[in-house]
């Protein structure tokens, strides 16, 4: 069964040779590779190679017939040698494992012992694991019984915890307002993100760039984005957003008629992504053009990678993050193509401004941005526009289904936005209250190279990450206000002071919050006015990829058109 292949890199023969050589009692790591280079040195391995040589040239049925003869003794021998190897390695690897655990424990408990008199209350969780297991079990946030609310009830507005081998401090947003907000405006705090988010959002993202004093590039990018998201521009977009929302609702009706039920979450994911694309790309996001489907597919891969551990260098390009990094490269190439067209005046709708055109052209707001700045800005805006509204809308729909009186109020509301997207009206008040009870973004991280003084609550050592929690007891409530579900509380004055759920009053407050509020109001208004609906299950689970409490099975519903 001699190998007649002239290719020196015959992978099938090499693989078979490796396996057979590993089963040999005289296994040497280099022996199995001699066949691939045409060198058959080493008498101990030479007798094994003929069994593997030529395997790639044998008929397929012959290979299947040979497989049991090779596999049976091979499996037995491999198992014996593997167990022996494990036993030999335990003594050596035990020393390395002990050293690793010592380093982790030193990093976990060393700073606590060193600074114990200055720190807030400490609840690190288990040795080594910290609070990671509890967070994966109960969810980081989502209101109610989440891990975050449990620790807040136990320790109050500031405490130290450990997650993924890193000590962190969690503080209420009110603590941030009192002790940290001025530091951020002075440029003394920096945004902190995971390595995967930093890689995918980019170094020139408005989320990752430092803001406040000294954050010139951050301010410049926000200034360029701003004119595409003014109240006037949002008002011009309203008919287009309404058409997108109606298309989604009609799909849900057809699915209900066909299958007896539909699911909200996949539809909302697509809706929010398409609305964000329309704002970003203008006419390039028309459904008749290929760009929308392409950017939608790429953003799905990118968003999936944002919340994953960066292991692609170890496990290869086919990891979730590896695919996300490739999607970012492809998205940048597409953005370059569309930017060039935008500079020529193509793709813009009459009278409207889109984000891409604003970034790619010189305007009253300044020079055109660089390619890297445009890439990171577009990807960041697409991510932010998708994630926030996609998390908030399902909560609002569930709360509406419990309150028929509010369905009637929203159904009778005229959908006009000429006076502003954030003018107090029933739909907007309901959305704000739904976001209060389950904030779509539970916290944002900040870090400093100096001590952060938290007054009577303690202090944060240099370099220790601070999780500023927008999900905390009485978030969004004035003194003496009830914690019951009461949308009427959200007057314009109350919202200006207490509505913090798009990043609060920070240099990094979400520039696309007006667009998110617009699409949520339009969707809920259409749902209540033109359709009847029923939520079939409110069951939740912990999405361990993002440690958030989410609705199970896509939030099953029934949606029907109202009889005229």
PDB file of N, CA and C in Angstrom, residues 3 36 203:
ATOM      1  N   UNK A   3       2.588   4.745  -0.863  1.00  0.00           N
ATOM      2  CA  UNK A   3       2.040   6.044  -1.243  1.00  0.00           C
ATOM      3  C   UNK A   3       2.607   6.459  -2.580  1.00  0.00           C
ATOM      4  N   UNK A  36       6.409  13.191   5.463  1.00  0.00           N
ATOM      5  CA  UNK A  36       6.023  14.403   4.751  1.00  0.00           C
ATOM      6  C   UNK A  36       7.214  15.070   4.093  1.00  0.00           C
ATOM      7  N   UNK A 203      -9.721  52.167  18.800  1.00  0.00           N
ATOM      8  CA  UNK A 203      -9.108  53.198  19.632  1.00  0.00           C
ATOM      9  C   UNK A 203      -9.696  54.579  19.383  1.00  0.00           C
TER      10      UNK A 203
END
